[in-house]
mmCIF file with all atom_site columns, C-alpha atoms in Angstrom:
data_model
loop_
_atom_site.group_PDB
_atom_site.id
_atom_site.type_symbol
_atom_site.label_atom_id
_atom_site.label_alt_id
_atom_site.label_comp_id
_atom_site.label_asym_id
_atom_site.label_entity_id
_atom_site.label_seq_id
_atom_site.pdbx_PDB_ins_code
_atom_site.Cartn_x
_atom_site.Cartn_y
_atom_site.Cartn_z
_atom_site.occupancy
_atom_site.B_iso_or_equiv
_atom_site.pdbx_formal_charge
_atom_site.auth_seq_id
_atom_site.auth_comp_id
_atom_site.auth_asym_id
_atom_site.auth_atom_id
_atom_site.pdbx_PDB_model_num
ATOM 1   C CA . UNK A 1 1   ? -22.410 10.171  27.427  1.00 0.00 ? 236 UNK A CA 1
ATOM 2   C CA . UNK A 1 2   ? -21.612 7.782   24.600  1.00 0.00 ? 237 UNK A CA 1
ATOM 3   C CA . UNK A 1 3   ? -18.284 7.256   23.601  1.00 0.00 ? 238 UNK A CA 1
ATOM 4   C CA . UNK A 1 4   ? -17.561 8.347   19.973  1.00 0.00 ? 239 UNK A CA 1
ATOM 5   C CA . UNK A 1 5   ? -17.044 6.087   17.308  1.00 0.00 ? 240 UNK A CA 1
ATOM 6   C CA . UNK A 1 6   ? -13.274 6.190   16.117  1.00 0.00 ? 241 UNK A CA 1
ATOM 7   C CA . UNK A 1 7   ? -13.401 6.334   12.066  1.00 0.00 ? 242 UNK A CA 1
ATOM 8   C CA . UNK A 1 8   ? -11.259 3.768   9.992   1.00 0.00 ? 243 UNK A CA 1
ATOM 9   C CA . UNK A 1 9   ? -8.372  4.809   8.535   1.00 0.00 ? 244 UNK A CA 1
ATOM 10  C CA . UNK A 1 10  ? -10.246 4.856   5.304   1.00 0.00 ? 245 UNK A CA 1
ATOM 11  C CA . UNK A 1 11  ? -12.877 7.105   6.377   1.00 0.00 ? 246 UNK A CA 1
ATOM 12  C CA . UNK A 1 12  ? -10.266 9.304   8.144   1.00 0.00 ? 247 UNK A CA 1
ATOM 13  C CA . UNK A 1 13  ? -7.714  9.879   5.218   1.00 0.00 ? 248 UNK A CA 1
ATOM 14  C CA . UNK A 1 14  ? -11.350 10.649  3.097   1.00 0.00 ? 249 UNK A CA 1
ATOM 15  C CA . UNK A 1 15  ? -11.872 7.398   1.412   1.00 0.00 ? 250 UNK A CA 1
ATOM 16  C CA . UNK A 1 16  ? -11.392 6.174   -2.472  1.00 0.00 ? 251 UNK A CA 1
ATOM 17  C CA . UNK A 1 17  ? -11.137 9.733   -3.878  1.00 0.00 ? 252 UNK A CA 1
ATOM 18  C CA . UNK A 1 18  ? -8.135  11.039  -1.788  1.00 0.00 ? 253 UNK A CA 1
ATOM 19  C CA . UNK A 1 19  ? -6.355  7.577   -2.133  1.00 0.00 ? 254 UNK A CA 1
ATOM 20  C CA . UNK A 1 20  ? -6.909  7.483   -6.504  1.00 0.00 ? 255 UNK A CA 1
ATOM 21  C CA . UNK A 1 21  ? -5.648  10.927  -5.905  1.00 0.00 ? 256 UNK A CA 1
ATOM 22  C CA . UNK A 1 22  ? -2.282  10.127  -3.848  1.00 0.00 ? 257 UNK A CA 1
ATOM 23  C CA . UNK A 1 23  ? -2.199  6.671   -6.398  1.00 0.00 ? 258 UNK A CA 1
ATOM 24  C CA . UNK A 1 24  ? -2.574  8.995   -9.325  1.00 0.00 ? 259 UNK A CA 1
ATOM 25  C CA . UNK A 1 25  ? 0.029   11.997  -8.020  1.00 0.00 ? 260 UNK A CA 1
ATOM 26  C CA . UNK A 1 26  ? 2.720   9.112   -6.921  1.00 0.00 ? 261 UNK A CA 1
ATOM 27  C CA . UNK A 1 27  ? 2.555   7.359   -10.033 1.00 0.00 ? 262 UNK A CA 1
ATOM 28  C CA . UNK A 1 28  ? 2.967   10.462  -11.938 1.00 0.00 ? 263 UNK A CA 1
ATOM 29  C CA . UNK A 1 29  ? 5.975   11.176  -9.786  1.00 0.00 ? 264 UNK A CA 1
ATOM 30  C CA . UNK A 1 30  ? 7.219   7.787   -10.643 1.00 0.00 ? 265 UNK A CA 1
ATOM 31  C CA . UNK A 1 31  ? 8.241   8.018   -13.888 1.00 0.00 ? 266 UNK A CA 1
ATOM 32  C CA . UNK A 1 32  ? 10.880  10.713  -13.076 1.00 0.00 ? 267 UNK A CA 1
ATOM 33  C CA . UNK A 1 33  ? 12.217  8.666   -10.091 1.00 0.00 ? 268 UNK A CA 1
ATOM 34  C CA . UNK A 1 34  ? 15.464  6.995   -11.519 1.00 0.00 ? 269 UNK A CA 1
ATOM 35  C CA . UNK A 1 35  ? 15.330  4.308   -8.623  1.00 0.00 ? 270 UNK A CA 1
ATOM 36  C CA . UNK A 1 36  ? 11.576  3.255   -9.134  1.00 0.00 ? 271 UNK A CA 1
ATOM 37  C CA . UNK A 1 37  ? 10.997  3.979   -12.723 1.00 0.00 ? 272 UNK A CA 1
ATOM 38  C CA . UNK A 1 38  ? 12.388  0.706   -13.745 1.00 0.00 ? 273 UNK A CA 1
ATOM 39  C CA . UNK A 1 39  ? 9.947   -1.023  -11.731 1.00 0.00 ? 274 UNK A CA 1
ATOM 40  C CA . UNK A 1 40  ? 6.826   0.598   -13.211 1.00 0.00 ? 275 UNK A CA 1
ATOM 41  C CA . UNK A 1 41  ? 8.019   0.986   -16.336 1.00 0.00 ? 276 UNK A CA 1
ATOM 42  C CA . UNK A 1 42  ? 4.974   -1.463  -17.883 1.00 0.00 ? 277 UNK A CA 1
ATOM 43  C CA . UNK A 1 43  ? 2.676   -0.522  -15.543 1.00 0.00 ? 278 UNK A CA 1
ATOM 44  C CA . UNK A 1 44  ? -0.904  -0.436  -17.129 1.00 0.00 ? 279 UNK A CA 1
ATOM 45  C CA . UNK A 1 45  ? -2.591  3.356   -17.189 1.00 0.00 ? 280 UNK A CA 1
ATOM 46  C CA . UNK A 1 46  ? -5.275  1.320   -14.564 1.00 0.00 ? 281 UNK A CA 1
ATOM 47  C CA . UNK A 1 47  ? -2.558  0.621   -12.332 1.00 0.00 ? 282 UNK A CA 1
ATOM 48  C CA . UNK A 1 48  ? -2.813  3.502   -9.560  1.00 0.00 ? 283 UNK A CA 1
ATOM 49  C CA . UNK A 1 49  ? -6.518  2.661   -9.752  1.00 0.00 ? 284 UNK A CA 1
ATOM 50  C CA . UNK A 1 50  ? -5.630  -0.851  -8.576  1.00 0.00 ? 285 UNK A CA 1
ATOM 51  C CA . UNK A 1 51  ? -3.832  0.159   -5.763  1.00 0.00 ? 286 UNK A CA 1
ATOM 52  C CA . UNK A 1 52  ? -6.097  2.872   -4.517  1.00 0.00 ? 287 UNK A CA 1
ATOM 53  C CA . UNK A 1 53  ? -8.418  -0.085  -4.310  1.00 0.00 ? 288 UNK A CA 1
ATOM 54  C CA . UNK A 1 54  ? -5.801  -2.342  -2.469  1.00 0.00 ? 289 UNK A CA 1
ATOM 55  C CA . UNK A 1 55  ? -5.238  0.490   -0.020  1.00 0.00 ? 290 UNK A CA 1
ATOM 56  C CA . UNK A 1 56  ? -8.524  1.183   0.649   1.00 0.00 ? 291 UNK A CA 1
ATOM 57  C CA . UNK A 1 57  ? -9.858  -2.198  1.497   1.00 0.00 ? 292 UNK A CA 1
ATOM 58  C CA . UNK A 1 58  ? -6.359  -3.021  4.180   1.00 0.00 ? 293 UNK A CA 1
ATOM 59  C CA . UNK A 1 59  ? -7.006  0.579   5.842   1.00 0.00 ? 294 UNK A CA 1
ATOM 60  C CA . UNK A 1 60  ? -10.775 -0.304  6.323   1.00 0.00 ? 295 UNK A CA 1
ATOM 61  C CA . UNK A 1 61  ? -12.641 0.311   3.355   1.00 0.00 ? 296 UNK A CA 1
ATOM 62  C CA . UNK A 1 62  ? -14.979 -1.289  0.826   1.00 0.00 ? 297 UNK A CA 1
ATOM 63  C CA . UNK A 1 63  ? -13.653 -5.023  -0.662  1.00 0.00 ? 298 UNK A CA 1
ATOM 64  C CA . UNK A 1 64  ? -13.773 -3.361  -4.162  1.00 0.00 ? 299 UNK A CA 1
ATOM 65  C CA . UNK A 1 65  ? -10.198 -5.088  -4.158  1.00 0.00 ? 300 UNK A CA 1
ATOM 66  C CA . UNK A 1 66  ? -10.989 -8.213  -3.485  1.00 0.00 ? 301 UNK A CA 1
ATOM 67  C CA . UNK A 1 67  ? -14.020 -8.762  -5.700  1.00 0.00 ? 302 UNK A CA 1
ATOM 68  C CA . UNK A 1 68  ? -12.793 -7.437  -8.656  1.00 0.00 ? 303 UNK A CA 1
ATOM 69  C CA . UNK A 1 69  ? -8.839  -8.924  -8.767  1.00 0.00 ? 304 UNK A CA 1
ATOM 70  C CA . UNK A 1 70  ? -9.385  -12.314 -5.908  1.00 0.00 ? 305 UNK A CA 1
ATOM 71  C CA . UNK A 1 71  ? -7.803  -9.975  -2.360  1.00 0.00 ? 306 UNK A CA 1
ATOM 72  C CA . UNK A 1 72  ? -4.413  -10.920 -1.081  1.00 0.00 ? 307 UNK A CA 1
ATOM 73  C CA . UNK A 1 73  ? -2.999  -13.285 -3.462  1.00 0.00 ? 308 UNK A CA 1
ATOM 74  C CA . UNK A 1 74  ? -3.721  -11.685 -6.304  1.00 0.00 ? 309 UNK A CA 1
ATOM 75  C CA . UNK A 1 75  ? -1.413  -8.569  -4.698  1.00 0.00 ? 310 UNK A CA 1
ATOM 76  C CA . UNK A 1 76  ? 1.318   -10.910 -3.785  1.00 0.00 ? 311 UNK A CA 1
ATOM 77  C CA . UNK A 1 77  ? 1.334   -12.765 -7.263  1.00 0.00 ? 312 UNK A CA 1
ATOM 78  C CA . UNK A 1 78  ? 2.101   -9.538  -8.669  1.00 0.00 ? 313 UNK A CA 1
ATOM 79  C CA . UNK A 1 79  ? 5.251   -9.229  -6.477  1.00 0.00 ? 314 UNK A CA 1
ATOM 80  C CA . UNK A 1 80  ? 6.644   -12.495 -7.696  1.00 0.00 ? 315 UNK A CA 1
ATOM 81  C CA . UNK A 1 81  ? 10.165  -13.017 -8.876  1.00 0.00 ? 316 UNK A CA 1
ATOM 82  C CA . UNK A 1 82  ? 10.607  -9.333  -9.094  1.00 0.00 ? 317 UNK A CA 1
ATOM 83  C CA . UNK A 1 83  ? 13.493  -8.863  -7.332  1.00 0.00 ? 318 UNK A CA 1
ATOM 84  C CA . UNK A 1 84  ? 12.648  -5.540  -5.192  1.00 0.00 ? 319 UNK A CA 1
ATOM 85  C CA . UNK A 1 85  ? 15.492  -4.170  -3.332  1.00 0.00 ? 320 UNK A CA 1
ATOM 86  C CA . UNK A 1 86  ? 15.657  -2.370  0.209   1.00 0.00 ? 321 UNK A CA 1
ATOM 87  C CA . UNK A 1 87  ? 16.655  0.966   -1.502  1.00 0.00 ? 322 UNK A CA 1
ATOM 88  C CA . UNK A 1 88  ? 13.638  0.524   -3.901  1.00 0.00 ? 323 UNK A CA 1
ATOM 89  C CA . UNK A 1 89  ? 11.267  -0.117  -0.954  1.00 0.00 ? 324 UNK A CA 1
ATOM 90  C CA . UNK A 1 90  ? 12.596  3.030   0.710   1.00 0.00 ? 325 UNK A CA 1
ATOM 91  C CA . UNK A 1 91  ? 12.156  5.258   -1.939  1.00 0.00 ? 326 UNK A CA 1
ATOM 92  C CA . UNK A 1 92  ? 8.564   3.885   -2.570  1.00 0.00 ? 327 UNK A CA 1
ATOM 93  C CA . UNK A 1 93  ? 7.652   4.336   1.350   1.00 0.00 ? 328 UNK A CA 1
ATOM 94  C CA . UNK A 1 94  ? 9.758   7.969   1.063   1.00 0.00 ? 329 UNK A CA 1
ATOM 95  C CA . UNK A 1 95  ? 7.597   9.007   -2.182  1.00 0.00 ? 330 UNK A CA 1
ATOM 96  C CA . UNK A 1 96  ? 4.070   7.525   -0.976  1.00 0.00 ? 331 UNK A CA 1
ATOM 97  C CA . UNK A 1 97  ? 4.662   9.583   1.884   1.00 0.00 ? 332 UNK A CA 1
ATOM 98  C CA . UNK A 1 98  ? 6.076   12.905  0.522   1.00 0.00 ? 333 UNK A CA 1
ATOM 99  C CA . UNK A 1 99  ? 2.837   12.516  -2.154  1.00 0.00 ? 334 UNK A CA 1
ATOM 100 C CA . UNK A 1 100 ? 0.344   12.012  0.833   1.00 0.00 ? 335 UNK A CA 1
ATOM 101 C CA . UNK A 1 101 ? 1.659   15.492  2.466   1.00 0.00 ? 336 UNK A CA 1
ATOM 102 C CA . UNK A 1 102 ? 1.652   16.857  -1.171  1.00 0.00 ? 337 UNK A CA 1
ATOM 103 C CA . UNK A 1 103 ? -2.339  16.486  -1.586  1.00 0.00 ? 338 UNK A CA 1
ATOM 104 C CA . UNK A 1 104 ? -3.122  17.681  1.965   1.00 0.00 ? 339 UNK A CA 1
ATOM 105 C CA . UNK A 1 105 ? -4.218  13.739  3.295   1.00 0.00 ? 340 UNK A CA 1
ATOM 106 C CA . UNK A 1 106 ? -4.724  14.249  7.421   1.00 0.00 ? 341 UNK A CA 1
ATOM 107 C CA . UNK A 1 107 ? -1.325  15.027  8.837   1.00 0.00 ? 342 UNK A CA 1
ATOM 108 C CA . UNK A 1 108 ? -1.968  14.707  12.871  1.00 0.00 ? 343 UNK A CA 1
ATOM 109 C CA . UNK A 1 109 ? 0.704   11.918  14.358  1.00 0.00 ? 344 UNK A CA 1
ATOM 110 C CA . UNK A 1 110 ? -1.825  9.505   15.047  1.00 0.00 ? 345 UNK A CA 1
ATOM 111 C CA . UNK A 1 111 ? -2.616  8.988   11.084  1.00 0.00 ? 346 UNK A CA 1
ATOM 112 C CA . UNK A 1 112 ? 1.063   9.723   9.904   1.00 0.00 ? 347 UNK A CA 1
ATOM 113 C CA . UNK A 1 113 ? 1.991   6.859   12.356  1.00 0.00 ? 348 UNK A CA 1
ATOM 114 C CA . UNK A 1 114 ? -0.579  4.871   11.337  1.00 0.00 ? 349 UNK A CA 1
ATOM 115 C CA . UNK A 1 115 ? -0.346  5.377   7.952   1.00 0.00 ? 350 UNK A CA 1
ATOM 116 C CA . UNK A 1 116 ? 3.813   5.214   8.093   1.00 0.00 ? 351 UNK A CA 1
ATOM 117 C CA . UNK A 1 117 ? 3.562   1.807   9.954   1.00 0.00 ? 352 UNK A CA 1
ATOM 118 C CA . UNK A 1 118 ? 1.439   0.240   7.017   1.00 0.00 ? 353 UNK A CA 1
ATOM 119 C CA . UNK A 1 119 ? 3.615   1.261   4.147   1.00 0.00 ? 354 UNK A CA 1
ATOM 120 C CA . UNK A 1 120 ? 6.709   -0.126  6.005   1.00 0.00 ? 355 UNK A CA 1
ATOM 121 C CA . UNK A 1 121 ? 5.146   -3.604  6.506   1.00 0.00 ? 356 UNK A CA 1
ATOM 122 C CA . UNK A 1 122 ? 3.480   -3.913  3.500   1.00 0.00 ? 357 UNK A CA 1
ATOM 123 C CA . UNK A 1 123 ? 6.595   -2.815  1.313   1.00 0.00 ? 358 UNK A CA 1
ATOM 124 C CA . UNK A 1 124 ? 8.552   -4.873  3.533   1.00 0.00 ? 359 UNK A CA 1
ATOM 125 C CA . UNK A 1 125 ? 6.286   -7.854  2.798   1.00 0.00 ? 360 UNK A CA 1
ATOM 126 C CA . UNK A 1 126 ? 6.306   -6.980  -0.979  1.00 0.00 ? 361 UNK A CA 1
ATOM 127 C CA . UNK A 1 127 ? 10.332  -7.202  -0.615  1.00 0.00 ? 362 UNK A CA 1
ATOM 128 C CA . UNK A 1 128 ? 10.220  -10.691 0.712   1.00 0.00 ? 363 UNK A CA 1
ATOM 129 C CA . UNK A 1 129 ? 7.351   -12.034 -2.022  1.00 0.00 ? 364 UNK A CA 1
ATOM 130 C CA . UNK A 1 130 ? 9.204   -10.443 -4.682  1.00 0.00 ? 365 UNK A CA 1
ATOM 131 C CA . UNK A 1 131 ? 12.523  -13.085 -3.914  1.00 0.00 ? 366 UNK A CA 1
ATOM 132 C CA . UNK A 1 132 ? 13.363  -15.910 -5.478  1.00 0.00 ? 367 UNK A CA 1
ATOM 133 C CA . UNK A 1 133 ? 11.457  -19.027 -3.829  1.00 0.00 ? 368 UNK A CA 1
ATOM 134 C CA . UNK A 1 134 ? 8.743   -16.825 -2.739  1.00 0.00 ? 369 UNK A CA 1
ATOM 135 C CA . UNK A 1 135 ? 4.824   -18.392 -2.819  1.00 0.00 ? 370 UNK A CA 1
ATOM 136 C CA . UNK A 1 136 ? 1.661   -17.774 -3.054  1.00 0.00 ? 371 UNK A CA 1
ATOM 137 C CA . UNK A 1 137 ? -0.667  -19.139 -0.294  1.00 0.00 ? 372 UNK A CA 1
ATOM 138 C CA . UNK A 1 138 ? -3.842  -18.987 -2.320  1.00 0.00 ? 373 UNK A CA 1
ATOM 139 C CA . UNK A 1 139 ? -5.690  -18.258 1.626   1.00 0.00 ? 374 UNK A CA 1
ATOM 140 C CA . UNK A 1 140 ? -3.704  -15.732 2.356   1.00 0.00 ? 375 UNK A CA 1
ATOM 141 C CA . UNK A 1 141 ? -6.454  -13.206 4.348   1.00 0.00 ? 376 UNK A CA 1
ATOM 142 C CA . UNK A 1 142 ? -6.211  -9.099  3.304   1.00 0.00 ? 377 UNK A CA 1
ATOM 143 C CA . UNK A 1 143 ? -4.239  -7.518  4.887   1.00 0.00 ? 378 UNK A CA 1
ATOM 144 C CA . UNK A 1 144 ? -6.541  -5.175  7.838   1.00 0.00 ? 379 UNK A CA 1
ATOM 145 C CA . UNK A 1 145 ? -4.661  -1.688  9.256   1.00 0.00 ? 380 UNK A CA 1
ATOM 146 C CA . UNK A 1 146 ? -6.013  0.081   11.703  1.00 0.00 ? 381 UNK A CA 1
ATOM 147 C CA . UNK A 1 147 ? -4.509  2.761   14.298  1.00 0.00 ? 382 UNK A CA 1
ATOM 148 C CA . UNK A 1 148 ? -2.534  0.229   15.685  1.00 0.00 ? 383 UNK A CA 1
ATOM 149 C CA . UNK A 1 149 ? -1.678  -3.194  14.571  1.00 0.00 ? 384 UNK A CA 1
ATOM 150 C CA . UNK A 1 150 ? 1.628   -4.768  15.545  1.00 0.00 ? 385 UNK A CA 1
ATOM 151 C CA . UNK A 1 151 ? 0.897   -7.795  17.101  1.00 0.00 ? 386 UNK A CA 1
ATOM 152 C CA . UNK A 1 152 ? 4.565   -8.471  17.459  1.00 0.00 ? 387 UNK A CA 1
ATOM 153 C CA . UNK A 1 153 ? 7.966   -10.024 15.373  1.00 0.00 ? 388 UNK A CA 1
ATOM 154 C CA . UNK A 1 154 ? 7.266   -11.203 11.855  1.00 0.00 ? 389 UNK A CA 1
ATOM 155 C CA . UNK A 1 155 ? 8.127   -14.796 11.451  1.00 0.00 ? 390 UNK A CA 1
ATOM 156 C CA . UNK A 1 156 ? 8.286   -16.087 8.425   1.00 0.00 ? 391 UNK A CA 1
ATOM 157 C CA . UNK A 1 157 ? 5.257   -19.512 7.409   1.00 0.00 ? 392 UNK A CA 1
#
């Protein structure tokens, strides 16, 4: 008997149209959130569109991300010199979270985890670009999340 294929994250959670919906519903959400406001408060009305994209291409979907805004560095430039703080990166992972139970995405533990672990690296990683000295490294590969990626401690380049 063949062994069934095991769907990306991306196909699992239901692709591009449930993450513009979670993007759309947490943005919303974010303009009442006294800790996080401040931090989209110039946020373009394309903005949860761009990270639906983001999201989709790191937890195995299409390179729509990529193509249309250059992958990786393009994400991190965007983090630059803005100064995000641990409580800030909380509340984002806390919201993200609270909005993907909100629009029924896949709750069984293996996606939750899965899911849970990427938002806490990536926001992590978002907390360290968005400090003073922080770079660019215009090679910088995207991001890929699967159902279970630590591949041990982060050290910094």
């Amino acid at each position: 008997m063949a062994e069934a294929r095991v769907p990306s994250l991306y196909e699992w959670l239901g692709g591009l149209p449930a993450l513009e919906r979670l993007t759309r519903r947490f943005y919303e959400r974010v303009k009442d959130d006294a800790l996080l406001a401040p931090v989209f408060a110039r946020m373009g009305a394309d903005h949860p569109r761009h990270v639906a994209l983001f999201l989709a291409e790191v937890l195995g979907g299409p390179a729509a991300y990529s193509q249309e805004h250059g992958g990786h560095p393009h994400m991190i430039r965007r983090h630059l010199d803005r100064h995000l703080s641990q409580p800030q990166r909380r509340q984002w992972v806390a919201l993200l979270l609270d909005n993907a139970a909100q629009i029924g995405l896949p709750d069984d533990p293996e996606f939750r985890s899965a899911l849970a672990g990427y938002l806490e690296w990536g926001s992590r990683l978002a907390v360290i670009n968005s400090q003073d000295g922080a770079s660019v490294d215009e090679h910088a590969p995207m991001p890929k999340w699967g159902w279970g990626e630590v591949k041990g401690p982060y050290r910094p380049a």
